[in-house]
């Protein structure tokens, strides 16, 4: 997924929770990577690949998608996560 803003997954989910579901922010807790790694095979299965060793590696590297191709498809710059829900 790509857009105008760079957010952590927790920030993105919190933003969706507030805008789409109109609920208050939730609290998050960081899990140290050495504790998370042994759980990744199970997390990979339960999340259908969303949380996998590869996704953690990408996050550690700070990988972010380039928005140029998406902007060309839209013929405009993509909106930020807080903006796309408020469109009329």
Short mmCIF file of C-alpha atoms in Angstrom, two decimals:
data_model
loop_
_atom_site.label_atom_id
_atom_site.label_comp_id
_atom_site.label_asym_id
_atom_site.label_seq_id
_atom_site.Cartn_x
_atom_site.Cartn_y
_atom_site.Cartn_z
CA UNK A 1 0.00 0.00 0.00
CA UNK A 2 1.28 3.43 -0.80
CA UNK A 3 0.08 6.92 -0.10
CA UNK A 4 1.14 10.45 0.74
CA UNK A 5 2.03 9.72 4.38
CA UNK A 6 4.56 7.35 5.89
CA UNK A 7 3.00 5.74 8.94
CA UNK A 8 3.77 2.82 11.17
CA UNK A 9 1.27 -0.03 10.93
CA UNK A 10 0.01 0.81 14.41
CA UNK A 11 -0.49 4.47 13.42
CA UNK A 12 -2.30 3.45 10.22
CA UNK A 13 -4.64 1.06 12.05
CA UNK A 14 -5.26 3.68 14.72
CA UNK A 15 -6.10 6.25 12.05
CA UNK A 16 -8.58 3.87 10.42
CA UNK A 17 -10.09 3.10 13.81
CA UNK A 18 -10.63 6.80 14.48
CA UNK A 19 -11.90 7.85 11.04
CA UNK A 20 -13.82 4.84 9.74
CA UNK A 21 -15.10 3.39 13.00
CA UNK A 22 -15.14 6.64 15.00
CA UNK A 23 -13.56 4.95 18.01
CA UNK A 24 -10.85 6.29 20.32
CA UNK A 25 -7.19 5.46 19.84
CA UNK A 26 -5.93 2.13 21.10
CA UNK A 27 -2.78 1.52 23.08
CA UNK A 28 0.08 -0.39 21.50
CA UNK A 29 3.05 -2.17 22.98
CA UNK A 30 6.33 -2.85 21.26
CA UNK A 31 7.54 -6.45 21.20
CA UNK A 32 11.32 -6.82 21.12
CA UNK A 33 12.43 -8.51 17.91
CA UNK A 34 14.23 -11.40 19.66
CA UNK A 35 10.91 -12.31 21.34
CA UNK A 36 8.95 -11.89 18.11
CA UNK A 37 11.16 -13.97 15.80
CA UNK A 38 10.23 -17.41 17.26
CA UNK A 39 6.52 -16.53 16.85
CA UNK A 40 6.80 -15.44 13.19
CA UNK A 41 6.05 -18.84 11.59
CA UNK A 42 2.75 -19.04 13.51
CA UNK A 43 2.03 -15.34 12.92
CA UNK A 44 2.63 -15.90 9.21
CA UNK A 45 0.00 -18.66 9.15
CA UNK A 46 -2.54 -16.79 11.28
CA UNK A 47 -2.15 -13.54 9.35
CA UNK A 48 -2.17 -15.20 5.91
CA UNK A 49 1.33 -13.88 5.25
CA UNK A 50 0.70 -10.32 6.45
CA UNK A 51 3.14 -10.73 9.36
CA UNK A 52 6.04 -12.82 8.13
CA UNK A 53 9.83 -12.95 8.48
CA UNK A 54 10.06 -11.14 5.12
CA UNK A 55 7.68 -8.35 6.17
CA UNK A 56 9.67 -7.84 9.37
CA UNK A 57 12.89 -7.64 7.33
CA UNK A 58 11.34 -4.98 5.08
CA UNK A 59 10.18 -2.99 8.10
CA UNK A 60 13.64 -3.18 9.66
CA UNK A 61 15.13 -1.83 6.43
CA UNK A 62 12.67 1.07 6.45
CA UNK A 63 11.23 0.03 3.10
CA UNK A 64 8.55 2.35 1.71
CA UNK A 65 6.82 2.08 -1.63
CA UNK A 66 7.50 4.68 -4.31
CA UNK A 67 4.27 6.58 -5.02
CA UNK A 68 5.20 7.62 -8.59
CA UNK A 69 3.46 4.75 -10.42
CA UNK A 70 0.37 5.03 -8.21
CA UNK A 71 0.25 8.81 -8.76
CA UNK A 72 0.49 8.26 -12.53
CA UNK A 73 -2.39 5.80 -12.40
CA UNK A 74 -4.52 8.26 -10.39
CA UNK A 75 -3.32 11.24 -12.45
CA UNK A 76 -2.75 13.07 -9.14
CA UNK A 77 -0.78 12.61 -5.95
CA UNK A 78 -2.23 9.95 -3.64
CA UNK A 79 -4.05 11.11 -0.54
CA UNK A 80 -2.91 10.50 3.01
CA UNK A 81 -4.68 7.82 5.03
CA UNK A 82 -6.63 10.42 6.98
CA UNK A 83 -7.90 12.07 3.79
CA UNK A 84 -9.23 9.24 1.65
CA UNK A 85 -12.12 8.38 3.96
CA UNK A 86 -13.44 11.94 4.01
CA UNK A 87 -13.97 12.19 0.24
CA UNK A 88 -17.50 13.11 -0.87
#
